[in-house]
Coordinates of C-alpha atoms in Angstrom, one line a residue:
Chain A
M989 CA 0.1 0.0 0.0
L990 CA 2.9 2.0 1.2
R991 CA 4.7 0.8 -2.1
I992 CA 1.8 2.4 -4.3
A993 CA 1.3 6.0 -2.7
G994 CA 5.1 6.6 -2.6
A995 CA 5.0 5.6 -6.6
T996 CA 1.8 7.9 -7.2
A997 CA 3.2 10.8 -5.4
I998 CA 6.3 10.6 -7.2
I999 CA 4.4 10.2 -10.6
L1000 CA 2.0 12.9 -9.8
G1001 CA 4.7 15.4 -8.4
S1002 CA 6.7 14.7 -11.6
A1003 CA 3.6 15.3 -14.0
V1004 CA 2.4 18.2 -11.9
F1005 CA 6.1 19.7 -12.5
G1006 CA 5.7 19.4 -15.8
F1007 CA 2.6 20.6 -16.5
K1008 CA 3.4 23.7 -14.6
K1009 CA 6.6 24.1 -16.5
E1010 CA 4.2 23.9 -19.8
Y1011 CA 2.0 26.6 -18.5
E1012 CA 4.8 28.8 -17.8
L1013 CA 5.6 28.7 -21.4
K1014 CA 1.5 29.2 -22.4
A1015 CA 1.2 31.3 -20.2
R1016 CA 4.0 33.8 -21.3
R1017 CA 3.2 32.9 -24.9
D1018 CA -0.4 34.3 -24.0
L1019 CA 0.8 37.3 -21.9
I1020 CA 2.5 38.5 -24.9
A1021 CA 0.1 38.2 -27.2
R1022 CA -2.5 40.4 -24.8
L1023 CA 0.8 42.8 -24.7
I1024 CA 0.4 43.5 -28.1
T1025 CA -2.9 43.9 -28.5
A1026 CA -2.7 46.1 -25.7
V1027 CA 0.0 48.5 -27.4
T1028 CA -2.0 48.6 -30.7
V1029 CA -5.0 49.6 -28.8
L1030 CA -2.4 52.5 -26.7
E1031 CA -1.2 53.4 -30.4
N1032 CA -4.4 54.4 -31.2
E1033 CA -5.7 56.1 -28.4
I1034 CA -2.9 58.0 -28.5
S1035 CA -2.9 59.0 -32.2
Y1036 CA -6.9 59.5 -32.3
A1037 CA -8.5 60.6 -28.9
R1038 CA -5.4 61.5 -27.4
S1039 CA -6.2 60.2 -24.1
D1040 CA -4.5 60.4 -20.9
L1041 CA -2.3 57.2 -20.1
K1042 CA -4.1 56.7 -16.8
S1043 CA -7.3 56.2 -18.8
I1044 CA -5.6 54.5 -21.2
F1045 CA -3.8 52.2 -19.3
A1046 CA -7.3 51.5 -16.7
S1047 CA -9.7 50.5 -20.3
V1048 CA -6.8 48.4 -21.7
G1049 CA -5.8 46.9 -18.5
N1050 CA -9.5 45.5 -18.1
S1051 CA -10.5 44.5 -21.4
H1052 CA -7.5 42.8 -21.9
N1053 CA -6.9 41.2 -18.7
L1054 CA -3.3 42.8 -18.2
P1055 CA -2.8 43.0 -13.9
I1056 CA -0.2 45.1 -15.3
F1057 CA -1.4 48.0 -17.2
E1058 CA -4.4 48.3 -14.3
E1059 CA -1.8 48.2 -11.7
T1060 CA 0.2 51.0 -13.6
A1061 CA -3.0 53.0 -14.1
K1062 CA -3.7 52.3 -10.2
N1063 CA -0.5 53.9 -9.2
T1064 CA 0.0 56.4 -11.6
D1065 CA -1.2 59.7 -9.5
T1066 CA 1.2 58.5 -7.1
L1067 CA 4.1 57.3 -8.4
G1068 CA 3.9 58.8 -11.7
F1069 CA 4.0 56.9 -15.1
C1070 CA 7.3 55.8 -15.0
G1071 CA 7.3 54.4 -11.1
A1072 CA 4.0 53.4 -11.6
M1073 CA 4.8 50.7 -14.7
R1074 CA 8.2 49.8 -13.4
S1075 CA 6.1 48.7 -9.8
A1076 CA 3.5 47.2 -12.0
L1077 CA 6.3 45.2 -13.8
N1078 CA 7.8 43.7 -10.5
T1079 CA 4.7 43.1 -9.0
H1080 CA 3.0 41.3 -12.3
G1081 CA 6.1 40.4 -14.6
E1082 CA 6.7 36.9 -13.1
N1083 CA 5.7 35.0 -16.4
L1084 CA 7.9 37.6 -18.7
T1085 CA 11.4 37.2 -19.7
A1086 CA 14.2 40.1 -18.7
E1087 CA 14.1 40.5 -22.6
D1088 CA 10.3 41.0 -22.6
K1089 CA 10.5 43.5 -19.5
S1090 CA 13.4 45.6 -21.0
A1091 CA 11.0 46.3 -23.6
L1092 CA 8.3 46.8 -21.7
L1093 CA 10.5 49.5 -19.6
L1094 CA 10.4 51.5 -22.8
L1095 CA 7.2 52.0 -22.9
A1096 CA 7.9 52.9 -18.7
D1097 CA 10.9 55.8 -19.6
N1098 CA 9.4 57.2 -22.6
L1099 CA 5.3 57.3 -22.5
G1100 CA 4.0 60.3 -21.6
I1101 CA 6.8 62.8 -21.9
S1102 CA 6.9 64.1 -25.6
D1103 CA 4.8 64.8 -28.5
C1104 CA 2.2 62.2 -30.3
G1105 CA 4.8 61.6 -32.7
S1106 CA 7.8 60.4 -30.5
Q1107 CA 5.1 58.4 -28.3
L1108 CA 4.1 56.9 -31.5
Y1109 CA 7.4 55.8 -32.5
V1110 CA 7.9 54.5 -29.3
T1111 CA 5.0 52.5 -29.1
A1112 CA 5.5 50.9 -32.8
H1113 CA 8.9 50.1 -31.9
V1114 CA 8.0 48.0 -28.2
R1115 CA 5.4 46.3 -30.6
K1116 CA 8.3 45.3 -33.0
L1117 CA 10.2 43.8 -29.8
L1118 CA 7.1 42.1 -28.6
E1119 CA 6.0 40.7 -31.7
A1120 CA 9.6 39.4 -32.0
S1121 CA 9.4 38.0 -28.4
H1122 CA 6.3 36.2 -28.9
R1123 CA 7.8 34.5 -32.0
T1124 CA 10.1 33.4 -29.6
A1125 CA 7.9 32.4 -27.2
C1126 CA 5.8 30.4 -29.6
A1127 CA 8.3 28.7 -30.5
E1128 CA 9.7 27.4 -27.3
Y1129 CA 6.1 26.2 -25.9
D1130 CA 6.1 24.3 -29.6
T1131 CA 9.1 22.5 -28.6
N1132 CA 9.9 22.6 -24.9
G1133 CA 5.8 22.9 -23.7
R1134 CA 5.0 19.0 -25.0
M1135 CA 8.3 18.0 -23.6
Y1136 CA 8.4 19.4 -20.4
R1137 CA 4.7 17.6 -19.7
N1138 CA 5.4 14.2 -21.5
S1139 CA 9.3 13.8 -20.1
C1140 CA 8.6 15.0 -16.5
M1141 CA 5.3 12.2 -16.7
L1142 CA 8.2 9.5 -17.9
F1143 CA 10.4 10.4 -15.5
G1144 CA 8.1 10.1 -12.7
V1145 CA 7.1 6.6 -14.1
L1146 CA 10.4 5.6 -14.6
T1147 CA 11.2 6.6 -11.1
A1148 CA 8.6 4.6 -9.4
I1149 CA 9.5 1.3 -11.9
L1150 CA 13.2 1.7 -10.8
L1151 CA 12.6 2.5 -6.9
Y1152 CA 10.1 -0.5 -6.5
Chain B
M231 CA -14.5 95.7 -11.8
F232 CA -17.5 94.6 -9.9
T233 CA -18.5 94.0 -6.4
L234 CA -21.6 92.5 -6.1
A235 CA -21.4 88.4 -4.9
Q236 CA -24.0 86.9 -3.4
E237 CA -22.3 83.5 -3.2
V238 CA -18.8 82.6 -3.9
F239 CA -18.2 78.9 -5.1
T240 CA -14.1 77.9 -5.0
P241 CA -13.6 74.3 -6.5
G242 CA -9.9 74.1 -4.6
G243 CA -10.2 70.1 -5.0
E244 CA -8.8 70.3 -8.4
F245 CA -6.0 73.0 -7.4
T246 CA -4.4 71.8 -4.7
S247 CA -4.8 68.1 -6.2
A248 CA -2.7 69.5 -9.4
L249 CA 0.1 71.0 -7.6
P250 CA 3.7 68.9 -6.1
E251 CA 2.8 67.3 -2.7
R252 CA 4.6 69.4 -0.8
I253 CA 3.9 72.3 -2.7
S254 CA 0.1 71.5 -2.2
A255 CA 0.6 70.6 1.6
C256 CA 1.9 74.5 2.3
V257 CA -1.0 76.2 -0.3
C258 CA -3.4 73.6 1.9
K259 CA -2.2 75.6 5.2
I260 CA -1.9 79.2 3.7
G261 CA -5.9 78.9 2.1
T262 CA -7.4 79.2 -1.2
D263 CA -10.4 81.7 -0.1
K264 CA -8.0 85.2 -1.0
L265 CA -5.8 83.0 -3.2
A266 CA -5.9 84.0 -7.2
E267 CA -2.1 82.8 -8.1
I268 CA 0.6 80.4 -7.3
R269 CA 4.1 81.0 -8.8
L270 CA 6.7 77.8 -9.3
R271 CA 9.6 79.2 -10.6
C272 CA 12.6 76.5 -10.8
G273 CA 15.4 77.5 -8.1
A274 CA 13.0 80.2 -6.6
P275 CA 10.8 80.7 -3.5
L276 CA 6.9 79.8 -3.8
A277 CA 5.0 82.9 -4.4
A278 CA 1.2 83.3 -4.1
I279 CA -0.5 86.2 -5.2
R280 CA -3.8 87.0 -3.2
T281 CA -6.2 89.7 -3.4
D282 CA -4.7 91.1 -0.5
G283 CA -1.3 90.9 -2.1
S284 CA 1.5 89.0 -3.3
F285 CA 3.6 87.0 -0.5
F286 CA 6.0 84.1 -0.7
V287 CA 5.2 80.3 1.3
T288 CA 7.4 78.9 4.0
P289 CA 7.7 75.2 4.3
D290 CA 5.4 75.6 7.1
G291 CA 2.4 77.1 5.5
K292 CA 3.1 80.5 6.3
L293 CA 2.7 83.9 4.2
T294 CA 6.1 86.2 4.2
H295 CA 7.7 88.8 2.8
D296 CA 10.9 87.5 3.2
R297 CA 12.5 85.4 0.6
G298 CA 14.9 83.7 2.6
S299 CA 12.5 81.8 4.9
A300 CA 10.4 80.7 1.6
L301 CA 9.9 77.2 0.3
N302 CA 12.5 77.2 -2.6
V303 CA 10.8 75.6 -5.3
T304 CA 13.1 72.8 -7.1
A305 CA 13.6 71.5 -10.3
S306 CA 12.1 68.2 -9.0
D307 CA 8.8 69.8 -8.1
I308 CA 8.3 71.8 -11.2
R309 CA 9.0 68.4 -13.0
R310 CA 6.2 67.2 -10.8
G311 CA 3.5 69.5 -11.2
T312 CA 4.1 69.2 -15.0
E313 CA 3.1 65.3 -14.6
L314 CA 0.1 66.0 -12.5
I315 CA -1.3 69.2 -15.0
T316 CA -0.6 66.8 -18.0
R317 CA -1.5 63.6 -16.2
C318 CA 1.6 62.0 -17.2
S319 CA 0.8 62.7 -21.0
V320 CA 2.5 65.7 -22.6
Y321 CA 1.3 64.3 -26.0
A322 CA -2.7 64.6 -25.3
Y323 CA -1.8 68.4 -24.1
E324 CA 0.6 69.9 -27.1
N325 CA -1.6 72.2 -28.5
E326 CA -2.5 73.6 -24.8
I327 CA 1.5 73.8 -24.2
R328 CA 2.2 75.8 -27.4
N329 CA -0.4 78.1 -26.2
G330 CA 1.0 78.7 -22.8
F331 CA -1.4 77.4 -20.5
I332 CA -3.4 74.4 -19.3
T333 CA -6.8 74.6 -18.1
L334 CA -7.2 72.3 -15.4
P335 CA -10.5 70.5 -14.1
G336 CA -12.8 73.2 -12.8
G337 CA -11.5 75.7 -15.4
H338 CA -8.4 77.0 -13.1
R339 CA -5.5 77.5 -15.4
V340 CA -1.6 76.2 -15.1
G341 CA 0.7 79.0 -17.1
I342 CA 3.7 76.9 -18.2
C343 CA 7.3 78.4 -19.8
G344 CA 10.7 77.3 -20.4
D345 CA 13.4 76.5 -22.7
A346 CA 11.4 76.3 -25.9
V347 CA 12.1 74.2 -29.4
C348 CA 11.0 75.9 -32.6
D349 CA 10.4 74.2 -36.0
E350 CA 10.4 76.3 -39.0
E351 CA 10.3 79.7 -36.6
K352 CA 7.4 78.2 -35.0
F353 CA 7.3 77.7 -31.6
S354 CA 7.0 73.7 -31.5
H355 CA 7.5 72.5 -27.6
L356 CA 8.9 72.8 -24.5
R357 CA 11.9 71.5 -23.7
S358 CA 12.4 71.5 -20.3
V359 CA 9.7 73.5 -18.3
Q360 CA 11.4 76.2 -15.6
A361 CA 8.2 77.8 -14.2
L362 CA 4.3 77.3 -13.5
N363 CA 1.7 79.9 -12.8
Y364 CA -1.3 78.2 -11.3
R365 CA -4.5 80.2 -11.8
F366 CA -6.8 80.2 -9.5
A367 CA -10.4 80.0 -11.2
R368 CA -13.6 81.7 -8.7
E369 CA -17.4 81.2 -10.0
I370 CA -18.9 84.5 -7.9
I371 CA -22.8 83.8 -8.7
G372 CA -24.7 87.3 -8.9
A373 CA -21.2 89.0 -10.2
S374 CA -23.2 89.9 -13.0
D375 CA -26.0 91.2 -10.8
S376 CA -25.3 95.1 -11.5
V377 CA -24.6 95.1 -15.3
I378 CA -27.2 92.8 -16.6
G379 CA -29.8 95.6 -16.9
K380 CA -27.7 97.4 -18.9
I381 CA -26.8 94.9 -21.7
T382 CA -30.5 93.7 -21.8
D383 CA -33.6 95.3 -21.6
G384 CA -35.5 91.7 -20.8
K385 CA -35.8 91.2 -25.3
R386 CA -33.0 92.5 -27.0
I387 CA -29.0 91.8 -26.0
K388 CA -26.7 94.2 -26.7
N389 CA -23.3 93.9 -28.0
T390 CA -21.0 94.2 -25.3
V391 CA -17.2 94.0 -24.6
I392 CA -15.9 93.7 -21.2
I393 CA -12.0 95.6 -21.1
S394 CA -10.5 95.4 -18.4
P395 CA -6.2 94.3 -17.3
P396 CA -5.8 90.8 -16.7
M397 CA -7.0 89.5 -13.1
F398 CA -9.6 91.7 -13.0
G399 CA -12.4 89.3 -13.3
K400 CA -13.3 89.4 -16.7
T401 CA -13.7 85.6 -17.2
T402 CA -15.8 85.6 -14.1
L403 CA -18.4 88.4 -15.1
L404 CA -19.1 86.7 -18.6
R405 CA -19.5 83.5 -16.3
D406 CA -22.2 85.1 -15.0
I407 CA -23.7 87.1 -17.5
A408 CA -24.0 83.7 -19.3
R409 CA -25.4 82.6 -16.3
N410 CA -28.0 85.6 -15.9
L411 CA -29.0 85.6 -19.9
S412 CA -29.3 81.7 -19.8
L413 CA -32.1 82.1 -16.6
M414 CA -33.7 84.9 -18.7
G415 CA -34.8 82.0 -21.1
K416 CA -31.9 83.2 -24.2
R417 CA -30.6 81.2 -25.9
V418 CA -26.8 81.3 -24.7
S419 CA -24.1 80.0 -27.5
I420 CA -20.4 79.9 -25.7
V421 CA -17.3 79.6 -27.5
D422 CA -14.5 78.5 -24.7
E423 CA -11.1 78.4 -27.0
R424 CA -9.3 78.1 -23.6
C425 CA -11.7 75.5 -21.5
E426 CA -11.9 78.0 -18.5
L427 CA -15.4 79.9 -19.3
A428 CA -17.5 76.8 -19.3
A429 CA -14.8 74.3 -17.9
L430 CA -16.4 71.6 -19.5
E431 CA -14.8 67.6 -18.1
N432 CA -16.9 65.1 -20.4
G433 CA -19.5 67.4 -21.3
V434 CA -20.6 68.9 -18.5
S435 CA -19.5 72.5 -16.8
A436 CA -18.0 72.7 -14.2
F437 CA -19.7 76.1 -13.1
D438 CA -23.7 77.0 -13.2
L439 CA -24.1 78.3 -16.6
G440 CA -28.4 77.8 -16.2
A441 CA -30.0 75.6 -18.4
G442 CA -29.8 77.5 -21.8
C443 CA -26.3 77.6 -22.2
D444 CA -24.7 75.7 -25.0
V445 CA -20.6 75.4 -25.0
L446 CA -18.4 74.8 -27.7
S447 CA -14.5 74.5 -25.9
G448 CA -11.2 73.5 -27.6
V449 CA -12.0 75.2 -30.8
K450 CA -10.4 78.6 -31.8
K451 CA -13.0 81.5 -31.3
S452 CA -13.1 82.8 -34.9
D453 CA -13.7 79.3 -36.2
G454 CA -16.3 78.4 -33.0
M455 CA -17.9 81.6 -33.1
L456 CA -19.4 81.1 -36.7
L457 CA -20.1 77.6 -35.8
M458 CA -22.1 78.2 -33.2
L459 CA -24.0 81.0 -35.5
R460 CA -25.0 78.2 -37.7
S461 CA -25.6 75.5 -35.9
M462 CA -27.3 76.6 -32.5
S463 CA -29.1 79.9 -34.1
P464 CA -28.3 81.4 -30.4
D465 CA -29.8 84.9 -29.1
V466 CA -26.5 85.7 -28.1
I467 CA -22.5 84.2 -28.7
I468 CA -20.4 84.9 -25.1
T469 CA -16.5 84.2 -26.0
D470 CA -13.8 85.6 -24.0
E471 CA -10.4 87.8 -24.9
I472 CA -10.9 88.1 -28.8
G473 CA -8.1 90.0 -30.2
T474 CA -7.1 88.3 -34.0
R475 CA -8.0 89.7 -37.4
E476 CA -10.1 86.6 -37.5
D477 CA -11.9 87.0 -34.6
F478 CA -12.8 90.9 -35.4
T479 CA -14.0 89.1 -39.1
A480 CA -15.9 86.6 -37.1
V481 CA -17.4 89.5 -34.6
E482 CA -18.6 91.4 -37.6
E483 CA -20.6 88.4 -39.7
I484 CA -22.2 87.5 -36.5
K485 CA -23.3 91.0 -36.2
R486 CA -24.5 90.9 -39.7
R487 CA -26.6 87.9 -38.9
G488 CA -28.3 89.8 -36.3
V489 CA -27.0 87.7 -33.4
S490 CA -25.7 89.7 -30.1
I491 CA -21.8 89.0 -28.6
I492 CA -20.5 89.7 -25.5
T493 CA -17.2 89.3 -25.1
S494 CA -13.8 90.8 -23.1
L495 CA -10.7 91.8 -24.0
H496 CA -7.3 92.9 -22.5
G497 CA -6.8 96.3 -21.6
G498 CA -6.6 99.2 -19.1
E499 CA -8.6 102.0 -20.7
K500 CA -11.3 102.0 -23.2
D501 CA -9.2 103.4 -26.2
T502 CA -6.9 100.8 -26.1
A503 CA -5.7 99.7 -29.8
D504 CA -8.0 96.5 -29.8
G505 CA -10.4 97.8 -27.6
F506 CA -11.0 100.8 -29.9
E507 CA -11.2 99.1 -33.1
L508 CA -13.5 96.4 -31.5
V509 CA -16.1 99.1 -30.4
L510 CA -15.9 100.8 -33.5
R511 CA -17.4 97.9 -35.1
L512 CA -19.5 97.5 -32.8
Q513 CA -20.7 101.0 -32.6
G514 CA -24.3 101.9 -33.1
I515 CA -25.2 98.5 -31.7
G516 CA -24.6 98.5 -28.2
K517 CA -22.3 100.5 -25.7
C518 CA -19.4 99.4 -23.9
Y519 CA -19.0 99.2 -20.2
V520 CA -15.3 99.2 -18.6

């Protein structure tokens, strides 16, 4: 009985680890996709409506399920835009790589401080960086996601067999 | 200019929340009752212009004439102030900055100056901000009660120009004239180029303008006046601080269509160059009271 329970625990633990790794890759891929959409909306709002950053980030964050944007909007009044976005990235950027974060930090450092033309140049540049990150994230998920899940489960089964 | 004031409404919340935090704390201590302006100059003492004189403000929120004991405004105060008045979105206020001021919710106005960058000899933007001048907007209900009888006999509204130096309450008087005429059942069209006369926010005015006022804000006065003339069939068009050739041409067109106009001009005397020209153009239609 104890052996069965131990083997099950090993297999389950390995499977959870594999699924977790796969989920992280999937979450990053999906988060970057949502960020690209959000930056496109941001570009439109800046060029057409000339809305202020706080309201754009609040509405985009809410409609695209982006806590980074929502948190930024919430803290803009107290921390300033740059401080608010940096703080939001620290709090909610756990699924992003250093590369993704550095692209978003470009937004933090450059949005809101210059004229419309310069703002659109920055957002277009950040969108391109995010698109490159998204391609990498998709490739990583396609190649590594399934591998992590299957190999971890296999590792658990093999370990259980070897031990018992 | 006018002395009758039945009720004074001072929407101070929007004003102090647009000041950098440590300046705001001082201004809250001195109070906003008699406040007309708060001047922030980089590296200079914090100045408060009140109806009872000009003062400096100390770090503990007291008024003084001693520069040495006053709170010194730093570059980071100016930066924070700029962030707050532009809501961290300079691009959204490009045109306002080119015009030299930004209007806050509540009709308060912040003048901006600094190191300008020109594009083909035209002012493009500010490289850095050196000074901010926060001008406090007031609503004085009843400010126009003593002059409304001279402007209208109940049926016809006379063309009127209000001429005074800055800070004598031209805008406050115009706003109350609009309210009074609106209450009389007149169709009043307000052209508010600088968003300070009606101070619209999300389509709602921060001031009491009565039920008969249509407001067009943020558009060039000369274009706005003609647009309102065509679209809203007003009894009277009210606008603030006209002065360009286009404005005068628009005024002539409005006069030709038989619609009345009430406006204001900067100037100390009735015969200042611009005022005189406008008075001549309106001659025979109405009178000007300075």
